[in-house]
Amino acid sequence: MRGRKALAFAALAGCVAVPFFPWIRTGEATRNSYEALRSAQRLGLDQLTPFRVVWFLVPVVAVAAAMAVAAKLTRTGGVLTLVVGTVVAAAGTSVLLVDVSAALGLYLAIAVGLLAAALGLLLVFGTQEDVEI
């Protein structure tokens, strides 16, 4: 179980870090996820506002997940890790489906998000012996 928790911490750290990596290329510039969302806001795409709010809360929920796992609230931490991973993977996948030039951070977001979601599931549905340390 300790290995799963350590991997969950690493995946959560990755979920916090990958939004700052370059996600898309526009002309000569590369933009991370936050810059891309700000650009969409400047273009008047107000329908993205709810997602932008959720996206800016990802680091907060990731910290809460890590704290829950560290406090041996494994299933709660697992649910929060699953949520963070799902949001990050879904964001990366949705941007990838749009006709933009993808950068490395976008692919990393999908991979790290899927890893975090899988580890969250393992923490939630682990056997009772796994949960007790």
Short mmCIF file of N, CA, C and O in Angstrom, two decimals:
data_model
loop_
_atom_site.label_atom_id
_atom_site.label_comp_id
_atom_site.label_asym_id
_atom_site.label_seq_id
_atom_site.Cartn_x
_atom_site.Cartn_y
_atom_site.Cartn_z
N MET A 1 0.82 -1.20 0.00
CA MET A 1 0.00 0.00 0.00
C MET A 1 0.86 1.25 0.00
O MET A 1 0.51 2.25 -0.58
N ARG A 2 2.00 1.19 0.66
CA ARG A 2 2.87 2.36 0.71
C ARG A 2 3.32 2.77 -0.68
O ARG A 2 3.44 3.95 -0.96
N GLY A 3 3.54 1.79 -1.54
CA GLY A 3 3.92 2.08 -2.92
C GLY A 3 2.82 2.83 -3.66
O GLY A 3 3.09 3.76 -4.41
N ARG A 4 1.58 2.40 -3.44
CA ARG A 4 0.44 3.09 -4.07
C ARG A 4 0.33 4.52 -3.58
O ARG A 4 0.05 5.43 -4.35
N LYS A 5 0.53 4.70 -2.28
CA LYS A 5 0.45 6.06 -1.74
C LYS A 5 1.55 6.93 -2.29
O LYS A 5 1.32 8.09 -2.66
N ALA A 6 2.76 6.40 -2.38
CA ALA A 6 3.88 7.17 -2.93
C ALA A 6 3.61 7.52 -4.39
O ALA A 6 3.85 8.66 -4.82
N LEU A 7 3.09 6.56 -5.15
CA LEU A 7 2.74 6.85 -6.54
C LEU A 7 1.61 7.87 -6.63
O LEU A 7 1.62 8.73 -7.52
N ALA A 8 0.66 7.79 -5.71
CA ALA A 8 -0.43 8.77 -5.71
C ALA A 8 0.10 10.17 -5.44
O ALA A 8 -0.31 11.14 -6.09
N PHE A 9 1.04 10.30 -4.49
CA PHE A 9 1.66 11.61 -4.23
C PHE A 9 2.37 12.13 -5.48
O PHE A 9 2.25 13.30 -5.83
N ALA A 10 3.10 11.25 -6.15
CA ALA A 10 3.81 11.65 -7.36
C ALA A 10 2.83 12.05 -8.47
O ALA A 10 3.05 13.06 -9.16
N ALA A 11 1.77 11.28 -8.64
CA ALA A 11 0.78 11.60 -9.67
C ALA A 11 0.08 12.91 -9.36
O ALA A 11 -0.18 13.72 -10.26
N LEU A 12 -0.24 13.14 -8.08
CA LEU A 12 -0.87 14.42 -7.70
C LEU A 12 0.07 15.59 -7.95
O LEU A 12 -0.35 16.64 -8.45
N ALA A 13 1.35 15.41 -7.64
CA ALA A 13 2.33 16.47 -7.93
C ALA A 13 2.39 16.72 -9.43
O ALA A 13 2.47 17.87 -9.88
N GLY A 14 2.33 15.65 -10.20
CA GLY A 14 2.32 15.80 -11.65
C GLY A 14 1.09 16.53 -12.15
O GLY A 14 1.17 17.37 -13.05
N CYS A 15 -0.06 16.25 -11.53
CA CYS A 15 -1.30 16.93 -11.92
C CYS A 15 -1.25 18.42 -11.61
O CYS A 15 -1.87 19.22 -12.30
N VAL A 16 -0.50 18.79 -10.59
CA VAL A 16 -0.34 20.20 -10.25
C VAL A 16 0.67 20.85 -11.20
O VAL A 16 0.53 22.02 -11.58
N ALA A 17 1.67 20.09 -11.64
CA ALA A 17 2.74 20.65 -12.46
C ALA A 17 2.39 20.76 -13.95
O ALA A 17 2.76 21.74 -14.60
N VAL A 18 1.71 19.76 -14.50
CA VAL A 18 1.52 19.73 -15.96
C VAL A 18 0.74 20.91 -16.54
O VAL A 18 0.97 21.25 -17.70
N PRO A 19 -0.15 21.57 -15.80
CA PRO A 19 -0.78 22.74 -16.40
C PRO A 19 0.20 23.86 -16.76
O PRO A 19 -0.10 24.70 -17.61
N PHE A 20 1.37 23.85 -16.15
CA PHE A 20 2.36 24.90 -16.41
C PHE A 20 3.27 24.56 -17.58
O PHE A 20 4.03 25.41 -18.04
N PHE A 21 3.23 23.32 -18.06
CA PHE A 21 4.01 22.93 -19.23
C PHE A 21 3.33 23.48 -20.48
O PHE A 21 2.13 23.74 -20.47
N PRO A 22 4.06 23.63 -21.59
CA PRO A 22 3.43 24.08 -22.83
C PRO A 22 2.38 23.07 -23.32
O PRO A 22 2.68 21.88 -23.43
N TRP A 23 1.18 23.54 -23.58
CA TRP A 23 0.10 22.68 -24.04
C TRP A 23 -0.16 22.84 -25.53
O TRP A 23 -0.42 21.87 -26.22
N ILE A 24 -0.17 24.09 -26.00
CA ILE A 24 -0.48 24.33 -27.41
C ILE A 24 0.52 25.30 -28.01
O ILE A 24 1.15 26.08 -27.30
N ARG A 25 0.65 25.20 -29.33
CA ARG A 25 1.48 26.15 -30.07
C ARG A 25 0.56 27.00 -30.93
O ARG A 25 -0.28 26.46 -31.66
N THR A 26 0.71 28.30 -30.84
CA THR A 26 -0.03 29.22 -31.70
C THR A 26 0.99 30.13 -32.36
O THR A 26 1.58 30.98 -31.70
N GLY A 27 1.21 29.93 -33.62
CA GLY A 27 2.23 30.69 -34.32
C GLY A 27 3.60 30.33 -33.77
O GLY A 27 3.98 29.17 -33.70
N GLU A 28 4.32 31.33 -33.32
CA GLU A 28 5.64 31.12 -32.74
C GLU A 28 5.59 30.86 -31.24
O GLU A 28 6.57 30.43 -30.65
N ALA A 29 4.46 31.13 -30.62
CA ALA A 29 4.35 31.04 -29.15
C ALA A 29 3.81 29.68 -28.72
O ALA A 29 3.02 29.05 -29.42
N THR A 30 4.26 29.25 -27.55
CA THR A 30 3.65 28.09 -26.90
C THR A 30 2.92 28.60 -25.67
O THR A 30 3.34 29.57 -25.03
N ARG A 31 1.80 27.98 -25.39
CA ARG A 31 0.97 28.43 -24.26
C ARG A 31 0.69 27.26 -23.33
O ARG A 31 0.40 26.16 -23.78
N ASN A 32 0.77 27.56 -22.02
CA ASN A 32 0.37 26.53 -21.06
C ASN A 32 -1.15 26.56 -20.92
O ASN A 32 -1.82 27.37 -21.56
N SER A 33 -1.69 25.69 -20.09
CA SER A 33 -3.15 25.58 -20.00
C SER A 33 -3.80 26.87 -19.48
O SER A 33 -4.86 27.26 -19.95
N TYR A 34 -3.15 27.52 -18.53
CA TYR A 34 -3.71 28.75 -17.98
C TYR A 34 -3.71 29.87 -19.01
O TYR A 34 -4.68 30.62 -19.12
N GLU A 35 -2.63 29.99 -19.77
CA GLU A 35 -2.58 31.00 -20.83
C GLU A 35 -3.61 30.72 -21.91
O GLU A 35 -4.24 31.65 -22.44
N ALA A 36 -3.80 29.45 -22.23
CA ALA A 36 -4.80 29.09 -23.24
C ALA A 36 -6.21 29.46 -22.76
O ALA A 36 -7.02 29.99 -23.53
N LEU A 37 -6.49 29.22 -21.48
CA LEU A 37 -7.81 29.59 -20.95
C LEU A 37 -7.99 31.11 -20.90
O LEU A 37 -9.08 31.61 -21.18
N ARG A 38 -6.93 31.83 -20.58
CA ARG A 38 -7.02 33.30 -20.59
C ARG A 38 -7.25 33.81 -22.00
O ARG A 38 -8.01 34.76 -22.21
N SER A 39 -6.59 33.21 -22.97
CA SER A 39 -6.79 33.60 -24.37
C SER A 39 -8.23 33.35 -24.80
O SER A 39 -8.83 34.18 -25.48
N ALA A 40 -8.78 32.22 -24.42
CA ALA A 40 -10.17 31.92 -24.74
C ALA A 40 -11.11 32.93 -24.10
O ALA A 40 -12.09 33.36 -24.71
N GLN A 41 -10.80 33.34 -22.88
CA GLN A 41 -11.61 34.34 -22.19
C GLN A 41 -11.55 35.68 -22.92
O GLN A 41 -12.57 36.33 -23.12
N ARG A 42 -10.35 36.06 -23.36
CA ARG A 42 -10.20 37.32 -24.10
C ARG A 42 -10.95 37.29 -25.42
O ARG A 42 -11.39 38.33 -25.91
N LEU A 43 -11.09 36.10 -26.00
CA LEU A 43 -11.82 35.97 -27.27
C LEU A 43 -13.33 35.94 -27.06
O LEU A 43 -14.09 35.86 -28.01
N GLY A 44 -13.76 35.98 -25.81
CA GLY A 44 -15.19 36.03 -25.52
C GLY A 44 -15.85 34.66 -25.42
O GLY A 44 -17.06 34.56 -25.55
N LEU A 45 -15.09 33.62 -25.21
CA LEU A 45 -15.66 32.28 -25.06
C LEU A 45 -16.09 32.08 -23.60
O LEU A 45 -15.50 31.31 -22.84
N ASP A 46 -17.15 32.77 -23.23
CA ASP A 46 -17.61 32.76 -21.83
C ASP A 46 -18.18 31.41 -21.40
O ASP A 46 -18.28 31.15 -20.21
N GLN A 47 -18.52 30.55 -22.34
CA GLN A 47 -19.04 29.24 -21.96
C GLN A 47 -17.96 28.38 -21.30
O GLN A 47 -18.27 27.37 -20.68
N LEU A 48 -16.70 28.78 -21.38
CA LEU A 48 -15.61 28.06 -20.72
C LEU A 48 -15.40 28.50 -19.27
O LEU A 48 -14.58 27.91 -18.57
N THR A 49 -16.12 29.50 -18.81
CA THR A 49 -15.93 30.01 -17.45
C THR A 49 -16.09 28.94 -16.37
O THR A 49 -15.24 28.84 -15.49
N PRO A 50 -17.14 28.10 -16.40
CA PRO A 50 -17.24 27.07 -15.35
C PRO A 50 -16.04 26.12 -15.36
O PRO A 50 -15.53 25.75 -14.31
N PHE A 51 -15.57 25.75 -16.55
CA PHE A 51 -14.42 24.87 -16.60
C PHE A 51 -13.17 25.58 -16.09
O PHE A 51 -12.34 24.98 -15.41
N ARG A 52 -13.04 26.87 -16.41
CA ARG A 52 -11.89 27.63 -15.92
C ARG A 52 -11.85 27.65 -14.40
O ARG A 52 -10.79 27.50 -13.79
N VAL A 53 -12.99 27.80 -13.76
CA VAL A 53 -13.07 27.79 -12.30
C VAL A 53 -12.63 26.43 -11.77
O VAL A 53 -11.82 26.34 -10.84
N VAL A 54 -13.15 25.35 -12.37
CA VAL A 54 -12.76 24.00 -11.95
C VAL A 54 -11.26 23.81 -12.15
O VAL A 54 -10.57 23.26 -11.29
N TRP A 55 -10.73 24.28 -13.28
CA TRP A 55 -9.31 24.09 -13.59
C TRP A 55 -8.42 24.79 -12.57
O TRP A 55 -7.39 24.26 -12.17
N PHE A 56 -8.82 25.97 -12.14
CA PHE A 56 -8.02 26.69 -11.15
C PHE A 56 -8.13 26.06 -9.76
O PHE A 56 -7.30 26.33 -8.90
N LEU A 57 -9.12 25.21 -9.53
CA LEU A 57 -9.25 24.52 -8.25
C LEU A 57 -8.51 23.18 -8.21
O LEU A 57 -8.39 22.57 -7.13
N VAL A 58 -8.00 22.71 -9.34
CA VAL A 58 -7.29 21.43 -9.38
C VAL A 58 -6.14 21.37 -8.36
O VAL A 58 -6.03 20.40 -7.62
N PRO A 59 -5.27 22.39 -8.28
CA PRO A 59 -4.20 22.30 -7.28
C PRO A 59 -4.71 22.23 -5.84
O PRO A 59 -4.14 21.52 -5.01
N VAL A 60 -5.80 22.91 -5.55
CA VAL A 60 -6.37 22.89 -4.20
C VAL A 60 -6.87 21.49 -3.86
O VAL A 60 -6.60 20.96 -2.77
N VAL A 61 -7.58 20.87 -4.78
CA VAL A 61 -8.11 19.53 -4.55
C VAL A 61 -6.96 18.52 -4.49
O VAL A 61 -7.01 17.57 -3.70
N ALA A 62 -5.91 18.73 -5.29
CA ALA A 62 -4.75 17.83 -5.24
C ALA A 62 -4.07 17.89 -3.88
O ALA A 62 -3.68 16.85 -3.33
N VAL A 63 -3.94 19.07 -3.32
CA VAL A 63 -3.35 19.20 -1.98
C VAL A 63 -4.25 18.53 -0.95
O VAL A 63 -3.77 17.83 -0.05
N ALA A 64 -5.55 18.72 -1.08
CA ALA A 64 -6.49 18.07 -0.14
C ALA A 64 -6.38 16.55 -0.25
O ALA A 64 -6.42 15.85 0.77
N ALA A 65 -6.23 16.04 -1.47
CA ALA A 65 -6.09 14.59 -1.66
C ALA A 65 -4.81 14.09 -1.00
O ALA A 65 -4.83 13.07 -0.30
N ALA A 66 -3.71 14.80 -1.20
CA ALA A 66 -2.44 14.39 -0.59
C ALA A 66 -2.52 14.43 0.93
O ALA A 66 -2.02 13.53 1.61
N MET A 67 -3.17 15.45 1.46
CA MET A 67 -3.32 15.55 2.91
C MET A 67 -4.18 14.41 3.45
O MET A 67 -3.90 13.85 4.51
N ALA A 68 -5.24 14.05 2.73
CA ALA A 68 -6.10 12.96 3.17
C ALA A 68 -5.34 11.63 3.16
O ALA A 68 -5.45 10.85 4.11
N VAL A 69 -4.56 11.40 2.12
CA VAL A 69 -3.79 10.16 2.06
C VAL A 69 -2.74 10.14 3.17
O VAL A 69 -2.55 9.13 3.84
N ALA A 70 -2.08 11.27 3.39
CA ALA A 70 -1.08 11.35 4.46
C ALA A 70 -1.70 11.14 5.84
O ALA A 70 -1.07 10.59 6.73
N ALA A 71 -2.95 11.58 6.01
CA ALA A 71 -3.65 11.42 7.29
C ALA A 71 -4.32 10.05 7.42
O ALA A 71 -5.12 9.84 8.34
N LYS A 72 -3.99 9.14 6.51
CA LYS A 72 -4.53 7.78 6.50
C LYS A 72 -6.03 7.73 6.25
O LYS A 72 -6.71 6.78 6.62
N LEU A 73 -6.56 8.76 5.61
CA LEU A 73 -7.93 8.75 5.12
C LEU A 73 -7.86 8.29 3.67
O LEU A 73 -8.12 9.05 2.73
N THR A 74 -7.48 7.04 3.51
CA THR A 74 -7.10 6.52 2.20
C THR A 74 -8.23 6.58 1.18
O THR A 74 -8.02 6.99 0.05
N ARG A 75 -9.42 6.21 1.57
CA ARG A 75 -10.52 6.21 0.60
C ARG A 75 -10.92 7.63 0.22
O ARG A 75 -11.19 7.90 -0.95
N THR A 76 -10.93 8.54 1.17
CA THR A 76 -11.23 9.93 0.85
C THR A 76 -10.16 10.49 -0.08
O THR A 76 -10.47 11.15 -1.07
N GLY A 77 -8.91 10.23 0.25
CA GLY A 77 -7.81 10.65 -0.62
C GLY A 77 -7.90 10.02 -1.99
O GLY A 77 -7.59 10.65 -3.00
N GLY A 78 -8.33 8.76 -2.03
CA GLY A 78 -8.50 8.08 -3.31
C GLY A 78 -9.57 8.72 -4.18
O GLY A 78 -9.38 8.90 -5.38
N VAL A 79 -10.68 9.08 -3.56
CA VAL A 79 -11.76 9.74 -4.31
C VAL A 79 -11.26 11.08 -4.85
O VAL A 79 -11.49 11.41 -6.03
N LEU A 80 -10.59 11.86 -4.01
CA LEU A 80 -10.08 13.15 -4.47
C LEU A 80 -9.01 12.99 -5.55
O LEU A 80 -8.97 13.76 -6.51
N THR A 81 -8.17 11.98 -5.42
CA THR A 81 -7.16 11.70 -6.44
C THR A 81 -7.83 11.30 -7.75
O THR A 81 -7.41 11.73 -8.83
N LEU A 82 -8.86 10.50 -7.65
CA LEU A 82 -9.63 10.11 -8.84
C LEU A 82 -10.23 11.33 -9.52
O LEU A 82 -10.17 11.46 -10.75
N VAL A 83 -10.79 12.24 -8.74
CA VAL A 83 -11.40 13.45 -9.31
C VAL A 83 -10.34 14.30 -10.00
O VAL A 83 -10.53 14.74 -11.15
N VAL A 84 -9.22 14.54 -9.34
CA VAL A 84 -8.15 15.35 -9.92
C VAL A 84 -7.64 14.71 -11.21
O VAL A 84 -7.50 15.38 -12.24
N GLY A 85 -7.36 13.42 -11.15
CA GLY A 85 -6.86 12.73 -12.34
C GLY A 85 -7.84 12.77 -13.50
O GLY A 85 -7.45 12.99 -14.65
N THR A 86 -9.11 12.58 -13.21
CA THR A 86 -10.13 12.61 -14.25
C THR A 86 -10.23 13.99 -14.89
O THR A 86 -10.31 14.11 -16.12
N VAL A 87 -10.19 15.03 -14.08
CA VAL A 87 -10.27 16.39 -14.62
C VAL A 87 -9.06 16.70 -15.50
O VAL A 87 -9.19 17.24 -16.60
N VAL A 88 -7.87 16.34 -15.03
CA VAL A 88 -6.65 16.63 -15.79
C VAL A 88 -6.64 15.84 -17.10
O VAL A 88 -6.35 16.39 -18.17
N ALA A 89 -6.98 14.55 -17.04
CA ALA A 89 -7.00 13.73 -18.26
C ALA A 89 -8.08 14.22 -19.23
O ALA A 89 -7.85 14.27 -20.44
N ALA A 90 -9.24 14.58 -18.70
CA ALA A 90 -10.33 15.07 -19.56
C ALA A 90 -9.96 16.40 -20.21
O ALA A 90 -10.27 16.63 -21.38
N ALA A 91 -9.29 17.27 -19.46
CA ALA A 91 -8.87 18.55 -20.02
C ALA A 91 -7.88 18.33 -21.16
O ALA A 91 -8.02 18.92 -22.24
N GLY A 92 -6.90 17.48 -20.91
CA GLY A 92 -5.92 17.20 -21.96
C GLY A 92 -6.56 16.58 -23.19
O GLY A 92 -6.26 16.96 -24.32
N THR A 93 -7.45 15.63 -22.96
CA THR A 93 -8.11 14.96 -24.08
C THR A 93 -8.99 15.92 -24.86
O THR A 93 -8.99 15.91 -26.10
N SER A 94 -9.72 16.78 -24.17
CA SER A 94 -10.61 17.72 -24.87
C SER A 94 -9.81 18.72 -25.69
O SER A 94 -10.21 19.06 -26.81
N VAL A 95 -8.69 19.20 -25.17
CA VAL A 95 -7.86 20.12 -25.95
C VAL A 95 -7.24 19.39 -27.13
O VAL A 95 -7.12 19.95 -28.23
N LEU A 96 -6.87 18.14 -26.94
CA LEU A 96 -6.28 17.36 -28.02
C LEU A 96 -7.29 17.16 -29.16
O LEU A 96 -6.90 17.09 -30.33
N LEU A 97 -8.57 17.06 -28.83
CA LEU A 97 -9.61 16.86 -29.84
C LEU A 97 -9.89 18.12 -30.66
O LEU A 97 -10.47 18.04 -31.74
N VAL A 98 -9.50 19.29 -30.13
CA VAL A 98 -9.66 20.54 -30.86
C VAL A 98 -8.53 20.64 -31.87
O VAL A 98 -7.43 20.14 -31.63
N ASP A 99 -8.79 21.29 -32.97
CA ASP A 99 -7.78 21.39 -34.02
C ASP A 99 -6.75 22.46 -33.68
O ASP A 99 -6.79 23.58 -34.18
N VAL A 100 -5.82 22.11 -32.76
CA VAL A 100 -4.72 23.00 -32.39
C VAL A 100 -3.43 22.20 -32.48
O VAL A 100 -3.44 20.97 -32.49
N SER A 101 -2.33 22.91 -32.51
CA SER A 101 -1.03 22.26 -32.53
C SER A 101 -0.64 21.93 -31.09
O SER A 101 -0.38 22.81 -30.28
N ALA A 102 -0.62 20.65 -30.78
CA ALA A 102 -0.38 20.20 -29.40
C ALA A 102 1.11 20.23 -29.07
O ALA A 102 1.96 19.96 -29.90
N ALA A 103 1.40 20.56 -27.81
CA ALA A 103 2.76 20.55 -27.30
C ALA A 103 2.88 19.43 -26.26
O ALA A 103 1.90 18.78 -25.89
N LEU A 104 4.07 19.21 -25.77
CA LEU A 104 4.38 18.10 -24.87
C LEU A 104 3.51 18.07 -23.61
O LEU A 104 3.06 17.00 -23.18
N GLY A 105 3.26 19.21 -23.01
CA GLY A 105 2.50 19.26 -21.77
C GLY A 105 1.11 18.66 -21.89
O GLY A 105 0.59 18.07 -20.94
N LEU A 106 0.53 18.78 -23.06
CA LEU A 106 -0.80 18.23 -23.29
C LEU A 106 -0.78 16.71 -23.18
O LEU A 106 -1.63 16.10 -22.53
N TYR A 107 0.20 16.09 -23.78
CA TYR A 107 0.32 14.63 -23.71
C TYR A 107 0.68 14.17 -22.29
O TYR A 107 0.19 13.15 -21.83
N LEU A 108 1.54 14.95 -21.63
CA LEU A 108 1.88 14.63 -20.24
C LEU A 108 0.65 14.72 -19.35
O LEU A 108 0.48 13.92 -18.43
N ALA A 109 -0.20 15.71 -19.59
CA ALA A 109 -1.41 15.88 -18.79
C ALA A 109 -2.31 14.67 -18.92
O ALA A 109 -2.86 14.18 -17.91
N ILE A 110 -2.47 14.16 -20.13
CA ILE A 110 -3.32 12.99 -20.32
C ILE A 110 -2.73 11.79 -19.58
O ILE A 110 -3.43 11.08 -18.86
N ALA A 111 -1.43 11.57 -19.73
CA ALA A 111 -0.78 10.42 -19.09
C ALA A 111 -0.83 10.52 -17.57
O ALA A 111 -1.20 9.55 -16.88
N VAL A 112 -0.47 11.67 -17.03
CA VAL A 112 -0.45 11.84 -15.57
C VAL A 112 -1.87 11.80 -15.01
O VAL A 112 -2.11 11.23 -13.95
N GLY A 113 -2.82 12.38 -15.73
CA GLY A 113 -4.21 12.35 -15.28
C GLY A 113 -4.75 10.93 -15.23
O GLY A 113 -5.42 10.54 -14.27
N LEU A 114 -4.46 10.14 -16.26
CA LEU A 114 -4.91 8.74 -16.25
C LEU A 114 -4.24 7.96 -15.13
O LEU A 114 -4.88 7.12 -14.48
N LEU A 115 -2.96 8.21 -14.91
CA LEU A 115 -2.25 7.53 -13.82
C LEU A 115 -2.87 7.89 -12.47
O LEU A 115 -3.13 7.02 -11.64
N ALA A 116 -3.14 9.18 -12.25
CA ALA A 116 -3.74 9.61 -10.99
C ALA A 116 -5.14 9.00 -10.81
O ALA A 116 -5.48 8.54 -9.71
N ALA A 117 -5.92 8.97 -11.87
CA ALA A 117 -7.26 8.38 -11.79
C ALA A 117 -7.18 6.89 -11.44
O ALA A 117 -7.93 6.40 -10.59
N ALA A 118 -6.25 6.19 -12.07
CA ALA A 118 -6.10 4.76 -11.79
C ALA A 118 -5.65 4.52 -10.35
O ALA A 118 -6.16 3.64 -9.66
N LEU A 119 -4.71 5.32 -9.88
CA LEU A 119 -4.25 5.18 -8.50
C LEU A 119 -5.36 5.55 -7.52
O LEU A 119 -5.48 4.94 -6.45
N GLY A 120 -6.16 6.55 -7.87
CA GLY A 120 -7.31 6.89 -7.03
C GLY A 120 -8.26 5.72 -6.89
O GLY A 120 -8.73 5.42 -5.80
N LEU A 121 -8.51 5.04 -8.02
CA LEU A 121 -9.37 3.85 -7.97
C LEU A 121 -8.76 2.76 -7.10
O LEU A 121 -9.46 2.10 -6.32
N LEU A 122 -7.45 2.57 -7.22
CA LEU A 122 -6.79 1.56 -6.37
C LEU A 122 -6.89 1.92 -4.89
O LEU A 122 -7.07 1.03 -4.06
N LEU A 123 -6.78 3.19 -4.57
CA LEU A 123 -6.90 3.60 -3.17
C LEU A 123 -8.32 3.43 -2.66
O LEU A 123 -8.54 3.04 -1.51
N VAL A 124 -9.30 3.73 -3.51
CA VAL A 124 -10.70 3.63 -3.09
C VAL A 124 -11.12 2.17 -2.93
O VAL A 124 -11.76 1.80 -1.95
N PHE A 125 -10.75 1.34 -3.89
CA PHE A 125 -11.24 -0.03 -3.91
C PHE A 125 -10.21 -1.05 -3.43
O PHE A 125 -10.40 -2.25 -3.64
N GLY A 126 -9.16 -0.58 -2.77
CA GLY A 126 -8.17 -1.51 -2.22
C GLY A 126 -8.80 -2.36 -1.14
O GLY A 126 -9.80 -1.98 -0.53
N THR A 127 -8.21 -3.50 -0.88
CA THR A 127 -8.73 -4.37 0.18
C THR A 127 -8.50 -3.72 1.54
O THR A 127 -7.67 -2.84 1.69
N GLN A 128 -9.22 -4.17 2.52
CA GLN A 128 -9.11 -3.59 3.86
C GLN A 128 -7.69 -3.75 4.41
O GLN A 128 -7.19 -2.88 5.10
N GLU A 129 -7.03 -4.86 4.08
CA GLU A 129 -5.65 -5.04 4.53
C GLU A 129 -4.73 -4.00 3.92
O GLU A 129 -3.78 -3.57 4.52
N ASP A 130 -5.04 -3.59 2.66
CA ASP A 130 -4.25 -2.56 2.00
C ASP A 130 -4.44 -1.21 2.67
O ASP A 130 -3.52 -0.41 2.75
N VAL A 131 -5.65 -0.94 3.13
CA VAL A 131 -5.97 0.37 3.67
C VAL A 131 -5.32 0.57 5.04
O VAL A 131 -4.84 1.64 5.35
N GLU A 132 -5.29 -0.46 5.86
CA GLU A 132 -4.70 -0.34 7.19
C GLU A 132 -3.19 -0.45 7.10
O GLU A 132 -2.67 -1.35 6.48
N ILE A 133 -2.52 0.47 7.76
CA ILE A 133 -1.04 0.46 7.75
C ILE A 133 -0.53 0.27 9.16
O ILE A 133 -1.01 0.82 10.08
#
